PDB file of C-alpha atoms in Angstrom:
ATOM      1  CA  ILE A   1       7.667   4.629  -0.284  1.00  0.00           C
ATOM      2  CA  GLY A   2      11.473   4.097   0.053  1.00  0.00           C
ATOM      3  CA  PRO A   3      13.995   1.351  -0.530  1.00  0.00           C
ATOM      4  CA  THR A   4      15.537   1.904   2.955  1.00  0.00           C
ATOM      5  CA  TYR A   5      12.152   2.135   4.600  1.00  0.00           C
ATOM      6  CA  GLY A   6      10.490  -1.273   4.427  1.00  0.00           C
ATOM      7  CA  GLY A   7      11.141  -1.953   0.776  1.00  0.00           C
ATOM      8  CA  ASP A   8      14.157  -3.449  -0.940  1.00  0.00           C
ATOM      9  CA  ARG A   9      16.919  -4.566   1.419  1.00  0.00           C
ATOM     10  CA  ILE A  10      19.851  -2.549   0.131  1.00  0.00           C
ATOM     11  CA  GLU A  11      22.590  -0.343   1.534  1.00  0.00           C
ATOM     12  CA  GLY A  12      21.463   3.260   1.778  1.00  0.00           C
ATOM     13  CA  ILE A  13      21.071   6.439   3.748  1.00  0.00           C
ATOM     14  CA  ARG A  14      17.868   8.006   5.037  1.00  0.00           C
ATOM     15  CA  TYR A  15      16.939  11.284   6.645  1.00  0.00           C
ATOM     16  CA  ASP A  16      13.928  11.972   8.849  1.00  0.00           C
ATOM     17  CA  SER A  17      13.250  15.638   9.612  1.00  0.00           C
ATOM     18  CA  PRO A  18      11.936  16.869  12.982  1.00  0.00           C
ATOM     19  CA  THR A  19       8.159  16.969  13.248  1.00  0.00           C
ATOM     20  CA  ILE A  20       6.967  20.480  12.590  1.00  0.00           C
ATOM     21  CA  GLY A  21       3.280  21.329  12.899  1.00  0.00           C
ATOM     22  CA  GLY A  22       2.421  17.619  12.448  1.00  0.00           C
ATOM     23  CA  PHE A  23       4.546  17.266   9.278  1.00  0.00           C
ATOM     24  CA  LEU A  24       7.366  14.897   8.857  1.00  0.00           C
ATOM     25  CA  PHE A  25       9.638  14.895   5.852  1.00  0.00           C
ATOM     26  CA  GLN A  26      11.747  11.825   4.765  1.00  0.00           C
ATOM     27  CA  ALA A  27      14.218  11.203   2.038  1.00  0.00           C
ATOM     28  CA  SER A  28      16.414   8.248   1.192  1.00  0.00           C
ATOM     29  CA  TRP A  29      18.998   7.162  -1.360  1.00  0.00           C
ATOM     30  CA  GLY A  30      20.258   3.590  -1.907  1.00  0.00           C
ATOM     31  CA  GLU A  31      22.854   1.606  -3.854  1.00  0.00           C
ATOM     32  CA  ASP A  32      22.260   1.213  -7.600  1.00  0.00           C
ATOM     33  CA  ASP A  33      20.864   4.730  -7.569  1.00  0.00           C
ATOM     34  CA  VAL A  34      17.394   4.329  -6.058  1.00  0.00           C
ATOM     35  CA  TRP A  35      16.028   7.333  -4.270  1.00  0.00           C
ATOM     36  CA  SER A  36      12.695   8.306  -2.672  1.00  0.00           C
ATOM     37  CA  THR A  37      11.147  11.097  -0.720  1.00  0.00           C
ATOM     38  CA  SER A  38       7.884  11.476   1.305  1.00  0.00           C
ATOM     39  CA  LEU A  39       5.871  13.821   3.361  1.00  0.00           C
ATOM     40  CA  ARG A  40       3.636  12.641   6.181  1.00  0.00           C
ATOM     41  CA  TYR A  41       1.115  14.521   8.429  1.00  0.00           C
ATOM     42  CA  ALA A  42      -0.730  13.655  11.663  1.00  0.00           C
ATOM     43  CA  GLY A  43      -2.906  15.890  13.629  1.00  0.00           C
ATOM     44  CA  GLU A  44      -6.255  16.317  15.588  1.00  0.00           C
ATOM     45  CA  PHE A  45      -8.642  19.261  15.415  1.00  0.00           C
ATOM     46  CA  SER A  46     -12.378  19.897  15.896  1.00  0.00           C
ATOM     47  CA  GLY A  47     -12.829  16.400  17.172  1.00  0.00           C
ATOM     48  CA  PHE A  48     -11.268  14.719  14.186  1.00  0.00           C
ATOM     49  CA  ARG A  49      -8.011  12.868  13.864  1.00  0.00           C
ATOM     50  CA  VAL A  50      -6.299  13.123  10.526  1.00  0.00           C
ATOM     51  CA  ALA A  51      -3.289  11.256   9.024  1.00  0.00           C
ATOM     52  CA  ALA A  52      -2.044  11.699   5.521  1.00  0.00           C
ATOM     53  CA  GLY A  53       1.065  11.019   3.417  1.00  0.00           C
ATOM     54  CA  ILE A  54       2.426  11.266  -0.122  1.00  0.00           C
ATOM     55  CA  GLY A  55       5.656   9.749  -1.501  1.00  0.00           C
ATOM     56  CA  TYR A  56       7.707   9.322  -4.674  1.00  0.00           C
ATOM     57  CA  GLN A  57      10.385   6.816  -5.712  1.00  0.00           C
ATOM     58  CA  HIS A  58      12.723   6.676  -8.714  1.00  0.00           C
ATOM     59  CA  VAL A  59      14.859   3.747  -9.823  1.00  0.00           C
ATOM     60  CA  ASP A  60      17.731   4.358 -12.390  1.00  0.00           C
ATOM     61  CA  ILE A  61      17.677   1.117 -14.469  1.00  0.00           C
ATOM     62  CA  GLY A  62      21.001   1.898 -15.928  1.00  0.00           C
ATOM     63  CA  GLN A  63      22.766   1.468 -12.616  1.00  0.00           C
ATOM     64  CA  LEU A  64      21.230  -1.814 -11.621  1.00  0.00           C
ATOM     65  CA  ASP A  65      23.200  -5.058 -11.612  1.00  0.00           C
ATOM     66  CA  GLY A  66      20.647  -7.143 -13.618  1.00  0.00           C
ATOM     67  CA  GLY A  67      19.200 -10.515 -13.068  1.00  0.00           C
ATOM     68  CA  TYR A  68      16.109  -9.481 -11.273  1.00  0.00           C
ATOM     69  CA  ALA A  69      12.792  -7.773 -12.052  1.00  0.00           C
ATOM     70  CA  ILE A  70      10.067  -6.476  -9.812  1.00  0.00           C
ATOM     71  CA  ALA A  71       6.550  -7.111 -11.337  1.00  0.00           C
ATOM     72  CA  ALA A  72       3.444  -6.405  -9.429  1.00  0.00           C
ATOM     73  CA  GLY A  73       5.395  -6.174  -6.167  1.00  0.00           C
ATOM     74  CA  ALA A  74       7.165  -9.554  -6.469  1.00  0.00           C
ATOM     75  CA  LEU A  75      10.860 -10.179  -6.909  1.00  0.00           C
ATOM     76  CA  ALA A  76      11.521 -12.621  -9.761  1.00  0.00           C
ATOM     77  CA  ALA A  77      14.684 -13.699 -11.508  1.00  0.00           C
ATOM     78  CA  THR A  78      14.806 -13.124 -15.307  1.00  0.00           C
ATOM     79  CA  ALA A  79      16.731 -15.365 -17.609  1.00  0.00           C
ATOM     80  CA  ALA A  80      18.085 -12.598 -19.677  1.00  0.00           C
ATOM     81  CA  GLY A  81      18.843 -10.291 -16.755  1.00  0.00           C
ATOM     82  CA  THR A  82      16.613  -7.535 -18.140  1.00  0.00           C
ATOM     83  CA  LEU A  83      14.777  -5.161 -15.719  1.00  0.00           C
ATOM     84  CA  ALA A  84      12.042  -3.957 -18.072  1.00  0.00           C
ATOM     85  CA  ALA A  85       9.349  -5.079 -15.586  1.00  0.00           C
ATOM     86  CA  ARG A  86      10.724  -2.880 -12.848  1.00  0.00           C
ATOM     87  CA  ALA A  87       8.969   0.464 -12.086  1.00  0.00           C
ATOM     88  CA  GLU A  88      10.995   3.448 -12.998  1.00  0.00           C
ATOM     89  CA  ASN A  89       8.795   5.947 -11.185  1.00  0.00           C
ATOM     90  CA  GLU A  90       6.213   5.330  -8.449  1.00  0.00           C
ATOM     91  CA  TRP A  91       4.175   7.639  -6.298  1.00  0.00           C
ATOM     92  CA  SER A  92       1.393   7.172  -3.864  1.00  0.00           C
ATOM     93  CA  GLY A  93      -0.791   9.158  -1.466  1.00  0.00           C
ATOM     94  CA  SER A  94      -3.134   8.309   1.400  1.00  0.00           C
ATOM     95  CA  LEU A  95      -5.669  10.026   3.685  1.00  0.00           C
ATOM     96  CA  ALA A  96      -7.372   8.778   6.864  1.00  0.00           C
ATOM     97  CA  VAL A  97      -9.956  10.569   8.989  1.00  0.00           C
ATOM     98  CA  MET A  98     -11.543   9.449  12.312  1.00  0.00           C
ATOM     99  CA  HIS A  99     -14.288  11.191  14.311  1.00  0.00           C
ATOM    100  CA  SER A 100     -12.923  10.696  17.883  1.00  0.00           C
ATOM    101  CA  ALA A 101     -16.240  10.786  19.751  1.00  0.00           C
ATOM    102  CA  SER A 102     -18.163   8.272  17.577  1.00  0.00           C
ATOM    103  CA  GLY A 103     -15.186   6.252  16.260  1.00  0.00           C
ATOM    104  CA  LEU A 104     -16.395   6.471  12.683  1.00  0.00           C
ATOM    105  CA  PHE A 105     -13.516   6.444  10.202  1.00  0.00           C
ATOM    106  CA  ALA A 106     -12.761   6.533   6.462  1.00  0.00           C
ATOM    107  CA  GLN A 107      -9.417   6.050   4.786  1.00  0.00           C
ATOM    108  CA  GLY A 108      -8.183   5.623   1.262  1.00  0.00           C
ATOM    109  CA  HIS A 109      -5.073   5.549  -0.877  1.00  0.00           C
ATOM    110  CA  TYR A 110      -3.879   5.704  -4.461  1.00  0.00           C
ATOM    111  CA  ALA A 111      -0.656   4.564  -6.054  1.00  0.00           C
ATOM    112  CA  HIS A 112       0.705   4.870  -9.608  1.00  0.00           C
ATOM    113  CA  SER A 113       3.563   3.088 -11.328  1.00  0.00           C
ATOM    114  CA  GLU A 114       5.440   3.836 -14.556  1.00  0.00           C
ATOM    115  CA  PHE A 115       7.471   0.867 -15.951  1.00  0.00           C
ATOM    116  CA  TYR A 116      10.553   0.765 -18.088  1.00  0.00           C
ATOM    117  CA  SER A 117       8.487  -1.304 -20.556  1.00  0.00           C
ATOM    118  CA  GLY A 118       6.524   1.909 -21.324  1.00  0.00           C
ATOM    119  CA  GLY A 119       3.417   0.747 -19.563  1.00  0.00           C
ATOM    120  CA  ASP A 120       1.876   2.262 -16.480  1.00  0.00           C
ATOM    121  CA  ALA A 121      -0.521   1.036 -13.800  1.00  0.00           C
ATOM    122  CA  GLY A 122      -2.522   2.242 -10.819  1.00  0.00           C
ATOM    123  CA  ILE A 123      -4.402   1.027  -7.768  1.00  0.00           C
ATOM    124  CA  TRP A 124      -6.861   2.639  -5.318  1.00  0.00           C
ATOM    125  CA  MET A 125      -8.769   1.561  -2.279  1.00  0.00           C
ATOM    126  CA  VAL A 126     -11.209   3.042   0.242  1.00  0.00           C
ATOM    127  CA  GLN A 127     -12.082   1.674   3.602  1.00  0.00           C
ATOM    128  CA  ALA A 128     -14.710   2.800   6.116  1.00  0.00           C
ATOM    129  CA  GLY A 129     -16.039   1.601   9.470  1.00  0.00           C
ATOM    130  CA  ILE A 130     -16.308   2.108  13.219  1.00  0.00           C
ATOM    131  CA  THR A 131     -13.896   1.461  16.128  1.00  0.00           C
ATOM    132  CA  LYS A 132     -15.026   1.534  19.760  1.00  0.00           C
ATOM    133  CA  ASN A 133     -14.099  -0.184  23.061  1.00  0.00           C
ATOM    134  CA  TRP A 134     -17.483  -2.087  23.417  1.00  0.00           C
ATOM    135  CA  PHE A 135     -16.293  -5.046  25.501  1.00  0.00           C
ATOM    136  CA  GLY A 136     -13.589  -3.537  27.780  1.00  0.00           C
ATOM    137  CA  LEU A 137     -10.744  -5.608  26.169  1.00  0.00           C
ATOM    138  CA  GLY A 138      -9.718  -2.843  23.781  1.00  0.00           C
ATOM    139  CA  ASN A 139     -11.076  -1.293  20.656  1.00  0.00           C
ATOM    140  CA  THR A 140     -13.194  -3.330  18.292  1.00  0.00           C
ATOM    141  CA  SER A 141     -12.998  -2.275  14.623  1.00  0.00           C
ATOM    142  CA  VAL A 142     -15.377  -3.418  11.808  1.00  0.00           C
ATOM    143  CA  TYR A 143     -14.982  -2.131   8.314  1.00  0.00           C
ATOM    144  CA  GLY A 144     -15.885  -2.465   4.664  1.00  0.00           C
ATOM    145  CA  GLU A 145     -13.611  -1.896   1.733  1.00  0.00           C
ATOM    146  CA  TYR A 146     -13.558  -1.503  -2.026  1.00  0.00           C
ATOM    147  CA  GLY A 147     -10.824  -1.037  -4.497  1.00  0.00           C
ATOM    148  CA  LYS A 148      -9.565  -1.425  -8.081  1.00  0.00           C
ATOM    149  CA  SER A 149      -6.324  -1.809  -9.836  1.00  0.00           C
ATOM    150  CA  HIS A 150      -5.435  -1.618 -13.578  1.00  0.00           C
ATOM    151  CA  ASP A 151      -2.788  -2.627 -16.058  1.00  0.00           C
ATOM    152  CA  PHE A 152      -0.135  -4.096 -13.754  1.00  0.00           C
ATOM    153  CA  ASN A 153       0.579  -6.674 -16.438  1.00  0.00           C
ATOM    154  CA  SER A 154       1.913  -3.859 -18.679  1.00  0.00           C
ATOM    155  CA  ALA A 155       5.088  -4.088 -16.642  1.00  0.00           C
ATOM    156  CA  THR A 156       6.315  -6.710 -19.070  1.00  0.00           C
ATOM    157  CA  VAL A 157       4.373  -5.723 -22.205  1.00  0.00           C
ATOM    158  CA  ALA A 158       3.290  -2.191 -22.416  1.00  0.00           C
ATOM    159  CA  THR A 159       0.166  -2.950 -24.444  1.00  0.00           C
ATOM    160  CA  ASN A 160      -1.199  -5.440 -21.911  1.00  0.00           C
ATOM    161  CA  THR A 161      -4.333  -4.422 -20.052  1.00  0.00           C
ATOM    162  CA  SER A 162      -5.892  -5.818 -16.890  1.00  0.00           C
ATOM    163  CA  ASP A 163      -8.688  -4.801 -14.497  1.00  0.00           C
ATOM    164  CA  VAL A 164      -8.965  -6.117 -10.914  1.00  0.00           C
ATOM    165  CA  LYS A 165     -11.861  -5.215  -8.598  1.00  0.00           C
ATOM    166  CA  PHE A 166     -12.135  -6.260  -5.043  1.00  0.00           C
ATOM    167  CA  LEU A 167     -14.459  -5.680  -2.043  1.00  0.00           C
ATOM    168  CA  GLY A 168     -14.360  -7.031   1.457  1.00  0.00           C
ATOM    169  CA  LEU A 169     -15.399  -6.923   5.138  1.00  0.00           C
ATOM    170  CA  GLY A 170     -13.348  -7.300   8.287  1.00  0.00           C
ATOM    171  CA  ALA A 171     -13.003  -6.969  12.000  1.00  0.00           C
ATOM    172  CA  VAL A 172     -10.140  -6.435  14.445  1.00  0.00           C
ATOM    173  CA  GLN A 173     -10.246  -6.881  18.184  1.00  0.00           C
ATOM    174  CA  GLN A 174      -7.574  -5.277  20.287  1.00  0.00           C
ATOM    175  CA  ILE A 175      -6.680  -7.007  23.598  1.00  0.00           C
ATOM    176  CA  ASP A 176      -4.758  -4.234  25.298  1.00  0.00           C
ATOM    177  CA  ALA A 177      -3.534  -6.275  28.315  1.00  0.00           C
ATOM    178  CA  ALA A 178      -1.625  -8.576  25.900  1.00  0.00           C
ATOM    179  CA  ALA A 179      -0.659  -5.991  23.255  1.00  0.00           C
ATOM    180  CA  MET A 180      -2.521  -8.329  20.897  1.00  0.00           C
ATOM    181  CA  GLU A 181      -4.758  -7.919  17.847  1.00  0.00           C
ATOM    182  CA  LEU A 182      -7.206 -10.632  16.664  1.00  0.00           C
ATOM    183  CA  TYR A 183      -8.374 -10.144  13.065  1.00  0.00           C
ATOM    184  CA  ILE A 184     -10.613 -11.765  10.515  1.00  0.00           C
ATOM    185  CA  GLY A 185     -11.603 -10.665   7.082  1.00  0.00           C
ATOM    186  CA  TRP A 186     -13.124 -11.654   3.724  1.00  0.00           C
ATOM    187  CA  ARG A 187     -12.273 -10.363   0.218  1.00  0.00           C
ATOM    188  CA  ARG A 188     -13.707 -11.115  -3.206  1.00  0.00           C
ATOM    189  CA  TYR A 189     -11.690 -10.405  -6.330  1.00  0.00           C
ATOM    190  CA  GLU A 190     -12.968 -10.030  -9.890  1.00  0.00           C
ATOM    191  CA  ALA A 191     -10.354  -9.877 -12.652  1.00  0.00           C
ATOM    192  CA  ASP A 192     -10.048  -9.584 -16.363  1.00  0.00           C
ATOM    193  CA  SER A 193      -6.863  -9.322 -18.516  1.00  0.00           C
ATOM    194  CA  SER A 194      -5.896  -9.041 -22.178  1.00  0.00           C
ATOM    195  CA  ALA A 195      -3.204 -11.652 -21.449  1.00  0.00           C
ATOM    196  CA  ALA A 196      -5.646 -14.274 -20.093  1.00  0.00           C
ATOM    197  CA  VAL A 197      -5.556 -17.631 -21.806  1.00  0.00           C
ATOM    198  CA  SER A 198      -9.247 -18.104 -21.683  1.00  0.00           C
ATOM    199  CA  GLY A 199     -10.073 -14.371 -21.940  1.00  0.00           C
ATOM    200  CA  SER A 200     -11.310 -14.168 -18.456  1.00  0.00           C
ATOM    201  CA  TYR A 201     -10.773 -15.210 -14.784  1.00  0.00           C
ATOM    202  CA  GLN A 202     -13.060 -16.765 -12.215  1.00  0.00           C
ATOM    203  CA  GLU A 203     -14.007 -14.820  -9.070  1.00  0.00           C
ATOM    204  CA  LEU A 204     -11.798 -15.443  -6.011  1.00  0.00           C
ATOM    205  CA  ASP A 205     -12.926 -15.373  -2.419  1.00  0.00           C
ATOM    206  CA  ILE A 206     -10.378 -15.225   0.427  1.00  0.00           C
ATOM    207  CA  VAL A 207     -11.097 -15.581   4.112  1.00  0.00           C
ATOM    208  CA  HIS A 208      -8.074 -14.774   6.377  1.00  0.00           C
ATOM    209  CA  GLY A 209      -7.553 -14.523  10.105  1.00  0.00           C
ATOM    210  CA  GLY A 210      -5.050 -14.602  12.813  1.00  0.00           C
ATOM    211  CA  ALA A 211      -3.353 -12.736  15.692  1.00  0.00           C
ATOM    212  CA  ARG A 212      -0.527 -10.330  16.086  1.00  0.00           C
ATOM    213  CA  ILE A 213       1.435  -9.448  19.252  1.00  0.00           C
ATOM    214  CA  ARG A 214       3.501  -6.325  19.371  1.00  0.00           C
ATOM    215  CA  PHE A 215       6.712  -6.380  21.376  1.00  0.00           C
TER     216      PHE A 215
END
């Protein structure tokens, strides 16, 4: 979490501490009085690799210029220039564990948002699978996932409720010689909302795939 660390593109300042015992502390402050802080950990012991993090962000709505609102992670202009849909406070945490010898892994995260509308929302997800270099090209990872979010539509109206569940499967193939990843995945979403016109939504299936080269 952090407006100067992959979030909003604003002018700001950020501090990264030295890594001490696997822990890294970060803090940032940006224009219009947005600040955040986080603590991360990475280490390996007893044959297990562990990575974890927790972060918090606060936005002072009284200092913002107006004209934009952030709802459900998307930037959208508002006719009246109000920012009621923006999250005042957000925090999230994550934990990932891998057994080095077998390649079995599990990871999960949770995030919570409190909006200026008075509403609040949350999302969590867990993934588990195995990663091994079976073909000599690089690690092959296969995984399953399940998650749920609730009440993100309360960003605009505090009494709105919603419930979104999703599950999926995926695979990633590393090609070490090309610094490339090939990936494919499937997800199914099931949603319901108090703001739905028909009272319910249809299920949605998404299949995605592609490649990424790091340079």
